[in-house]
Coordinates of C-alpha atoms in Angstrom, one line a residue:
M6 CA 20.6 -5.1 -12.8
V7 CA 18.1 -5.1 -15.4
S8 CA 18.0 -2.4 -18.2
L9 CA 15.1 0.1 -18.2
G10 CA 15.7 1.0 -21.8
P11 CA 15.8 4.7 -22.9
L12 CA 14.0 7.4 -20.9
W13 CA 13.9 9.9 -23.5
K14 CA 13.5 10.4 -27.3
S15 CA 14.7 13.2 -29.5
E16 CA 13.2 12.6 -33.0
G17 CA 10.5 15.0 -33.9
L18 CA 7.9 16.9 -31.9
M19 CA 4.7 14.8 -33.4
V20 CA 2.2 13.5 -31.0
P21 CA 2.5 9.6 -30.9
K22 CA -0.2 7.9 -32.9
K23 CA -0.2 4.9 -31.1
P24 CA -1.2 4.9 -27.4
V25 CA 1.6 2.7 -26.1
N26 CA 4.9 2.9 -24.4
A27 CA 7.3 3.9 -27.3
G28 CA 10.2 2.6 -25.3
G29 CA 8.8 -0.8 -25.3
G30 CA 9.1 -1.4 -21.6
T31 CA 6.7 -4.0 -20.2
E32 CA 7.4 -4.5 -16.7
P33 CA 6.7 -2.1 -13.7
W34 CA 9.9 -3.1 -11.5
F35 CA 13.3 -2.2 -12.5
R36 CA 16.5 -1.5 -10.7
H37 CA 18.7 0.3 -13.0
A38 CA 18.3 2.7 -16.0
S39 CA 20.9 3.4 -18.5
K40 CA 21.2 5.0 -21.9
R41 CA 24.6 5.7 -23.2
D42 CA 25.4 7.9 -26.2
G43 CA 28.5 9.8 -26.0
D44 CA 28.3 11.6 -22.5
R45 CA 24.6 11.1 -22.4
E46 CA 23.8 8.8 -19.6
L47 CA 20.8 8.3 -17.2
T48 CA 21.4 5.9 -14.3
M49 CA 19.5 5.2 -11.3
S50 CA 19.8 2.8 -8.5
L51 CA 17.2 1.4 -6.1
E52 CA 17.7 3.2 -2.9
P53 CA 15.3 5.0 -0.4
D54 CA 15.4 8.2 -2.2
Q55 CA 14.9 6.3 -5.5
V56 CA 12.0 8.7 -6.8
E57 CA 13.9 11.9 -5.9
R58 CA 17.1 10.6 -7.6
L59 CA 15.0 9.8 -10.7
R60 CA 13.3 13.3 -10.6
K61 CA 16.6 14.9 -10.5
K62 CA 18.0 12.9 -13.4
L63 CA 14.9 14.0 -15.5
Y64 CA 15.3 17.5 -14.6
E65 CA 19.0 17.5 -15.6
K66 CA 18.2 15.7 -18.8
A67 CA 15.4 18.2 -19.7
K68 CA 17.6 21.2 -18.8
R69 CA 20.6 20.0 -20.8
E70 CA 18.7 18.8 -23.9
P71 CA 15.5 20.9 -24.5
D72 CA 14.5 19.3 -27.6
F73 CA 14.4 15.6 -26.2
R74 CA 11.1 13.9 -25.7
F75 CA 10.9 11.5 -22.8
Y76 CA 9.3 7.9 -22.9
T77 CA 9.2 4.7 -20.9
L78 CA 7.9 7.0 -18.0
Y79 CA 4.7 5.1 -17.4
D80 CA 6.5 2.1 -15.6
K81 CA 7.9 4.5 -13.2
V82 CA 4.6 6.0 -12.3
C83 CA 3.6 2.4 -11.4
W84 CA 6.6 1.8 -9.1
A85 CA 5.3 1.1 -5.4
E86 CA 7.7 3.9 -4.3
T87 CA 6.2 6.5 -6.6
L88 CA 2.7 5.5 -5.4
A89 CA 3.7 5.6 -1.9
Q90 CA 5.2 9.1 -2.2
A91 CA 2.2 10.3 -4.1
Y92 CA 0.1 9.0 -1.3
R93 CA 2.0 10.6 1.3
Q94 CA 1.9 14.0 -0.6
A95 CA -1.9 13.7 -1.1
K96 CA -2.5 12.9 2.6
A97 CA -0.4 15.8 3.7
N98 CA -2.6 18.1 1.5
A99 CA -5.7 16.8 3.2
G100 CA -8.8 17.8 1.4
S101 CA -12.3 16.6 1.1
A102 CA -13.5 13.2 -0.2
G103 CA -14.5 12.8 -3.9
V104 CA -17.6 11.5 -5.3
D105 CA -17.0 7.9 -3.9
G106 CA -17.0 9.4 -0.2
V107 CA -13.8 7.7 0.7
R108 CA -11.6 9.6 3.2
F109 CA -8.1 9.1 4.3
E110 CA -9.4 7.5 7.6
D111 CA -11.3 4.8 5.4
I112 CA -8.1 3.8 3.6
E113 CA -6.1 3.5 6.8
S114 CA -8.9 1.2 8.1
Y115 CA -8.9 -0.7 4.9
G116 CA -5.0 -0.9 4.8
E117 CA -2.9 1.6 3.2
D118 CA -0.5 -0.9 1.6
R119 CA -3.3 -3.1 0.4
W120 CA -5.1 0.0 -1.2
L121 CA -2.0 1.2 -2.9
A122 CA -1.4 -2.4 -4.3
E123 CA -4.8 -2.3 -5.8
L124 CA -4.3 1.0 -7.4
R125 CA -0.8 -0.1 -8.7
Q126 CA -2.4 -3.2 -10.2
D127 CA -5.0 -1.2 -12.0
L128 CA -2.2 1.0 -13.3
V129 CA -0.1 -1.7 -14.5
E130 CA -2.8 -3.7 -16.1
E131 CA -4.1 -0.4 -17.8
T132 CA -7.7 -1.0 -16.3
Y133 CA -7.5 2.4 -14.3
H134 CA -10.2 4.7 -15.2
P135 CA -10.9 8.1 -13.2
Q136 CA -14.1 8.6 -11.4
P137 CA -16.1 11.9 -11.9
V138 CA -14.9 14.9 -10.2
R139 CA -17.0 16.5 -7.6
R140 CA -17.8 20.2 -8.0
V141 CA -18.3 22.5 -5.2
M142 CA -18.7 26.2 -5.4
I143 CA -16.4 28.7 -3.4
P144 CA -16.6 32.4 -3.1
K145 CA -14.6 34.6 -5.4
P146 CA -12.8 37.6 -3.9
G147 CA -14.8 40.1 -6.2
G148 CA -17.9 38.4 -5.6
G149 CA -19.7 35.5 -7.2
E150 CA -18.6 31.9 -6.9
R151 CA -15.7 29.9 -8.5
P152 CA -16.1 26.1 -9.3
L153 CA -13.6 23.9 -7.6
G154 CA -13.2 20.2 -8.8
I155 CA -12.3 17.6 -6.3
P156 CA -11.2 14.2 -7.7
T157 CA -11.3 11.3 -5.4
I158 CA -8.4 10.3 -3.3
R159 CA -7.6 7.4 -5.7
D160 CA -7.4 9.7 -8.6
R161 CA -5.5 12.5 -6.6
V162 CA -2.8 9.9 -5.9
A163 CA -2.5 8.6 -9.5
Q164 CA -2.3 12.3 -10.6
T165 CA 0.3 13.0 -8.1
S166 CA 2.4 10.0 -9.3
V167 CA 2.3 11.3 -12.9
V168 CA 3.2 15.0 -11.6
L169 CA 6.0 13.7 -9.8
L170 CA 7.7 12.5 -13.0
L171 CA 6.5 15.2 -15.5
G172 CA 7.1 18.2 -13.1
P173 CA 10.9 18.2 -13.2
I174 CA 10.7 17.7 -17.1
F175 CA 8.7 20.7 -17.5
E176 CA 10.1 22.7 -14.7
A177 CA 13.3 22.7 -16.9
D178 CA 11.3 24.4 -19.7
F179 CA 9.3 27.2 -17.7
E180 CA 10.2 30.8 -18.1
D181 CA 11.7 32.6 -15.2
N182 CA 8.5 34.9 -15.1
V183 CA 6.3 31.8 -14.3
Y184 CA 5.8 32.1 -10.4
A185 CA 2.8 29.9 -9.7
Y186 CA 2.9 26.1 -8.6
R187 CA 6.7 25.9 -8.8
P188 CA 9.2 24.7 -6.1
G189 CA 11.4 27.4 -4.8
R190 CA 8.9 30.1 -6.2
S191 CA 6.1 31.8 -4.5
A192 CA 3.8 34.7 -4.8
H193 CA 6.2 36.9 -2.6
D194 CA 8.8 36.4 -5.6
A195 CA 6.4 37.7 -8.1
L196 CA 5.5 40.5 -5.9
A197 CA 9.1 41.4 -5.5
E198 CA 9.7 41.4 -9.2
V199 CA 6.9 43.8 -9.8
Q200 CA 8.2 46.1 -7.0
K201 CA 11.8 45.9 -8.4
R202 CA 10.5 46.9 -11.9
L203 CA 8.4 49.8 -10.5
Y204 CA 11.3 51.2 -8.5
G205 CA 13.4 50.8 -11.7
G206 CA 11.2 53.4 -13.4
Q207 CA 8.8 50.9 -15.2
E208 CA 5.7 52.5 -13.6
H209 CA 3.2 52.0 -16.5
V210 CA 1.3 48.8 -15.8
V211 CA -1.0 46.4 -18.0
D212 CA -3.2 44.9 -15.0
A213 CA -4.5 41.8 -16.9
D214 CA -6.6 38.8 -16.2
V215 CA -7.5 35.8 -18.4
T216 CA -11.3 35.1 -18.6
K217 CA -11.9 31.8 -16.7
Y218 CA -8.4 30.5 -17.6
F219 CA -8.6 27.1 -16.2
D220 CA -12.1 26.4 -17.8
T221 CA -11.2 27.4 -21.3
I222 CA -7.7 25.8 -21.9
P223 CA -8.2 24.0 -25.3
H224 CA -7.5 20.2 -24.9
A225 CA -5.9 19.7 -28.4
E226 CA -3.6 22.5 -28.0
L227 CA -2.6 21.7 -24.5
M228 CA -1.9 18.0 -25.4
Q229 CA 0.3 19.3 -28.3
S230 CA 2.3 21.2 -25.6
V231 CA 2.7 18.3 -23.4
A232 CA 3.7 15.9 -26.3
R233 CA 6.5 18.3 -27.4
R234 CA 8.2 16.8 -24.3
I235 CA 6.4 13.5 -23.4
A236 CA 6.3 10.6 -26.0
D237 CA 5.0 8.0 -23.8
G238 CA 1.5 7.3 -25.1
K239 CA 0.1 5.7 -21.9
I240 CA 1.1 8.8 -19.9
L241 CA -0.6 11.0 -22.6
R242 CA -3.7 8.7 -22.3
L243 CA -3.9 9.2 -18.6
L244 CA -3.7 12.9 -19.0
K245 CA -6.6 12.8 -21.7
L246 CA -8.6 10.7 -19.2
W247 CA -8.3 13.2 -16.5
L248 CA -9.0 16.1 -18.9
K249 CA -12.4 14.4 -20.1
S250 CA -13.5 13.2 -16.7
P251 CA -17.2 14.1 -16.1
V252 CA -17.9 16.7 -13.5
E253 CA -20.7 15.6 -10.9
E254 CA -22.8 18.5 -9.5
R255 CA -25.7 18.0 -7.0
D256 CA -28.7 20.3 -6.4
E257 CA -30.2 21.3 -3.3
R258 CA -32.2 18.3 -3.2
G259 CA -29.2 16.0 -3.8
N260 CA -29.9 15.1 -7.3
R261 CA -26.9 14.2 -9.3
R262 CA -26.1 15.7 -12.7
L263 CA -23.1 15.0 -14.8
T264 CA -21.4 17.5 -17.2
G265 CA -18.3 17.6 -19.3
G266 CA -17.0 14.0 -20.1
K267 CA -15.7 12.8 -23.5
K268 CA -17.3 15.5 -25.5
S269 CA -15.6 18.3 -23.4
K270 CA -13.0 20.2 -25.6
S271 CA -11.4 22.4 -23.1
G272 CA -10.9 23.1 -19.4
T273 CA -9.0 21.6 -16.6
P274 CA -10.8 21.8 -13.3
Q275 CA -9.3 23.8 -10.5
G276 CA -8.6 21.3 -7.5
G277 CA -7.1 18.6 -9.6
V278 CA -3.5 17.6 -8.6
V279 CA -2.5 17.8 -12.4
S280 CA -4.2 21.1 -13.2
P281 CA -1.6 23.5 -12.0
L282 CA 1.2 21.8 -13.9
L283 CA -1.0 21.6 -17.2
A284 CA -1.9 25.4 -16.5
N285 CA 1.7 26.4 -16.4
I286 CA 2.6 24.4 -19.5
Y287 CA 0.1 26.1 -21.5
I288 CA 0.6 29.8 -20.3
N289 CA 4.4 29.0 -20.8
R290 CA 3.7 29.2 -24.5
L291 CA 2.6 32.8 -24.3
L292 CA 5.6 33.8 -22.0
R293 CA 8.3 31.9 -24.1
H294 CA 6.9 33.7 -27.3
W295 CA 7.0 37.0 -25.6
R296 CA 10.7 36.4 -24.8
K297 CA 11.8 34.9 -28.1
T298 CA 10.0 37.7 -30.2
G299 CA 12.0 40.4 -28.0
A300 CA 8.7 41.8 -26.6
C301 CA 10.3 41.9 -23.2
E302 CA 13.0 44.3 -24.1
R303 CA 10.9 46.2 -26.5
L304 CA 7.8 46.6 -24.5
G305 CA 7.9 45.3 -20.8
Q306 CA 8.2 42.2 -18.7
I307 CA 5.3 39.9 -17.9
V308 CA 4.9 38.8 -14.3
S309 CA 2.6 35.7 -14.2
Y310 CA 0.9 33.8 -11.5
A311 CA -1.4 31.4 -13.0
D312 CA -4.3 33.1 -14.5
D313 CA -3.3 36.6 -13.1
F314 CA -0.5 38.6 -14.6
V315 CA 0.8 42.2 -14.9
I316 CA 2.9 43.7 -17.8
V317 CA 5.2 46.4 -16.4
C318 CA 6.4 48.9 -18.9
A319 CA 8.4 52.3 -19.0
S320 CA 5.8 54.2 -20.9
H321 CA 2.2 54.4 -21.7
R322 CA 2.6 53.8 -25.4
Q323 CA 4.5 50.5 -24.5
A324 CA 1.8 49.5 -22.1
E325 CA -0.8 50.1 -24.7
E326 CA 1.0 48.2 -27.3
S327 CA 1.6 45.3 -24.7
L328 CA -2.0 45.0 -24.0
T329 CA -2.9 44.8 -27.9
L330 CA -0.1 42.3 -28.5
V331 CA -0.9 39.9 -25.6
S332 CA -4.6 40.1 -26.3
R333 CA -3.9 39.0 -29.9
W334 CA -1.5 36.2 -28.9
L335 CA -3.9 34.8 -26.2
T336 CA -6.7 34.7 -28.9
K337 CA -4.5 32.4 -30.9
L338 CA -4.1 30.3 -28.1
G339 CA -7.9 30.1 -27.5
L340 CA -7.9 32.4 -24.7
T341 CA -9.4 35.6 -23.8
I342 CA -8.4 38.8 -21.7
H343 CA -11.1 39.7 -19.2
P344 CA -12.7 42.9 -20.6
T345 CA -13.5 44.6 -17.3
K346 CA -10.7 43.3 -14.9
T347 CA -7.9 44.3 -17.4
R348 CA -6.9 47.9 -17.5
L349 CA -3.9 50.4 -18.0
C350 CA -2.7 52.4 -15.0
Q351 CA 0.1 54.6 -14.0
A352 CA 1.2 53.3 -10.8
R353 CA 2.3 56.6 -9.1
E354 CA -1.2 58.0 -9.8
E355 CA -3.5 55.2 -9.4
P356 CA -3.2 51.8 -7.7
F357 CA -3.6 48.4 -9.0
D358 CA -4.2 45.0 -7.3
F359 CA -2.0 41.9 -7.8
L360 CA -1.9 38.8 -5.7
G361 CA -3.8 40.0 -2.8
Y362 CA -1.8 43.2 -2.6
T363 CA -2.2 46.8 -3.8
F364 CA 0.6 48.5 -5.6
G365 CA 0.3 52.3 -5.7
P366 CA 1.3 55.7 -4.2
A367 CA 1.9 56.1 -0.4
R368 CA 4.0 57.9 2.2
H369 CA 6.6 56.3 4.1
W370 CA 5.4 55.9 7.8
R371 CA 8.7 57.3 9.3
T372 CA 9.9 59.8 6.7
G373 CA 6.8 61.1 5.0
R374 CA 8.5 60.6 1.7
R375 CA 6.1 59.8 -1.4
L376 CA 6.8 56.5 -3.0
L377 CA 5.4 53.3 -4.5
S378 CA 4.4 50.6 -1.9
A379 CA 2.8 47.2 -1.7
Q380 CA 0.3 46.6 1.1
P381 CA -2.5 44.2 1.7
S382 CA -5.4 45.2 -0.5
K383 CA -8.8 46.2 1.1
K384 CA -10.5 43.3 -0.6
A385 CA -8.0 40.8 1.2
Q386 CA -8.5 42.6 4.6
K387 CA -12.4 42.4 4.1
R388 CA -12.3 38.6 3.2
L389 CA -10.2 38.1 6.6
K390 CA -12.6 40.1 8.4
E391 CA -15.6 38.2 7.1
K392 CA -14.2 35.0 8.0
I393 CA -13.3 36.1 11.5
N394 CA -17.0 37.4 11.8
T395 CA -18.3 34.0 10.7
L396 CA -16.1 32.1 13.3
L397 CA -17.1 34.4 16.2
H398 CA -20.6 34.9 15.4
R399 CA -23.0 35.5 18.3
G400 CA -24.3 32.2 19.7
N401 CA -21.5 29.8 18.3
P402 CA -21.6 26.9 20.8
T403 CA -18.1 25.7 19.7
P404 CA -15.9 25.4 22.7
W405 CA -13.3 28.2 23.0
P406 CA -10.0 26.0 22.7
E407 CA -11.3 24.9 19.3
L408 CA -12.5 28.3 18.2
Q409 CA -9.0 29.7 19.3
T410 CA -7.3 27.2 17.2
R411 CA -9.3 28.0 14.0
L412 CA -8.9 31.5 14.6
N413 CA -5.1 31.3 15.2
R414 CA -5.0 29.5 12.1
L415 CA -6.4 32.2 10.2
L416 CA -4.4 35.0 11.7
S417 CA -1.1 33.0 11.2
G418 CA -2.0 32.3 7.7
W419 CA -2.6 36.1 7.2
A420 CA 0.7 37.0 8.9
E421 CA 2.7 34.4 6.9
Y422 CA 1.4 35.5 3.4
F423 CA 1.0 39.3 4.1
S424 CA 4.5 39.7 5.2
F425 CA 5.6 41.8 2.2
G426 CA 5.9 45.4 1.7
F427 CA 4.1 47.9 4.0
T428 CA 1.6 45.9 6.4
G429 CA 1.6 48.1 9.5
Q430 CA -1.9 49.9 8.6
A431 CA -3.5 46.6 7.5
D432 CA -2.1 44.9 10.5
D433 CA -3.7 47.6 12.8
A434 CA -6.9 47.2 11.1
I435 CA -7.1 43.5 11.5
E436 CA -5.8 43.6 15.2
W437 CA -8.5 46.0 16.0
H438 CA -11.3 44.0 14.2
V439 CA -9.9 40.7 16.0
R440 CA -9.9 42.2 19.6
E441 CA -13.3 43.8 19.1
R442 CA -15.0 40.7 17.8
A443 CA -13.2 38.5 20.4
R444 CA -14.3 40.9 23.2
R445 CA -17.9 40.9 22.3
F446 CA -18.0 37.2 21.6
L447 CA -16.4 36.3 25.0
C448 CA -18.4 38.9 27.0
R449 CA -21.7 37.4 25.6
R450 CA -20.3 34.0 26.4
H451 CA -19.6 34.9 30.0
K452 CA -22.9 36.8 30.3
L453 CA -21.1 40.2 30.7
R454 CA -22.2 43.5 29.4
V455 CA -20.4 44.2 26.1
S456 CA -19.8 47.8 27.1
G457 CA -18.7 49.1 30.4
T458 CA -16.5 46.2 31.4
G459 CA -12.9 46.0 31.8
R460 CA -12.8 42.2 30.9
F461 CA -11.0 40.9 27.8
G462 CA -8.7 43.7 26.9
Y463 CA -5.5 43.3 24.9
A464 CA -3.5 41.5 27.6
E465 CA -6.1 38.8 28.4
I466 CA -7.2 38.2 24.8
H467 CA -3.7 37.7 23.6
G468 CA -2.5 36.3 26.8
K469 CA -4.9 34.1 28.8
M470 CA -7.2 33.5 25.9
G471 CA -4.2 32.7 23.4
V472 CA -5.3 34.6 20.4
V473 CA -2.4 35.2 18.1
D474 CA -1.0 38.8 17.8
V475 CA -0.8 39.7 14.1
H476 CA 2.1 42.1 14.5
Q477 CA 4.2 39.7 16.3
A478 CA 3.4 36.6 14.2
R479 CA 4.1 38.6 10.9
L480 CA 7.3 40.1 12.2
S481 CA 8.7 36.7 12.9
R482 CA 8.0 35.6 9.4
R483 CA 8.9 38.7 7.4
P484 CA 11.0 37.9 4.2
V485 CA 14.3 39.5 3.8
H486 CA 13.0 41.6 0.7
A487 CA 10.1 43.0 2.5
L488 CA 10.0 46.8 3.0
S489 CA 10.2 48.1 6.6

């Protein structure tokens, strides 16, 4: 057994001045870690689940002692087991190639072990440098486009290795009302919390949105938040490199343009593996302050999912005060409340949208009783219909089996996510749209008149043609807290 040296550090909350491993570890390969001080001990043996065992120990230590700062983590990032697990996760998430054009198929042809060994060598020798992030624009639900940054697979694997170790540490620190990008948490849990509080009489809502949250997170303050827990200078150096990575854009002619880089002072590109963790770390400062100052009991509870959050209050006065207070605190964090997307509402009188759902007044489909409900928003339904239209557009030459697979993937995804609250009306609207578009598409493909034919009805579309029935797919996935 070889001693790893200490994995944590408790003295102070200062950012280390030297970009070195404060623990003094020099080798990336170790078989045993131990630090004894009273009952404080962290041990880990080399077993098939080595990385998961270490992650568990890191979480337990962070949860038990919230003021400790961890160091000597960089060498564990360089473990072959850590990088192999990171590669498996990156591959499972798929995704497009980065600026280098390298795909997972290329890596498999080159040799996965050889590719990982070269990445590990660069990390161990500290010669690793990230490549620019490829920017693509994706449509936003409310119109316009949102930038998405796509790192190279090499950078995604390196980032995943770091997240594997930092994730458990910061998971121990996150407030209960942080729901995005966390193990065992989901958007459904955030929706259920909002619904529970509405049913409990907190019907005055601050429907809030942070303006370009991922693009405006200030680097200096973010790194201070990370350094409160992480004292390993090599880890901090990696994070800074990723934050300062240039962004590559190409115009219609294919001309390359680089933005950002070392001069950038804010932003963590959406699409990067490390970005969700960093985004949670920073917004957690607001949520922790909200709890510690007693605003939760005095005003209302924040329910947060990334840059989208609501504050659920018992009175209009509390909602007004909450909006004023959260706006001031966000300004101190270098962030801004979106002026047009943020509003106050009384949920029994006017609906509000949150995470693709609309909360507001409705009547129970069986009893007719007026109540507050959650149901798929009109915007969400419109987005799905547009995707169906794009897939089943007239003249699409794609073979039906491939079209059916892609269509079913869309419908199954809808059924899985929109399985909360009252979904019947939305399902009916989607089902009618699917059958009508599929019938028209198939009639044209088989050179039949679109009207006046009995072909491609419900039984044939959902039977022989194999299209998913949203009602049946949703019912099989419905969570226990969903309303019926």
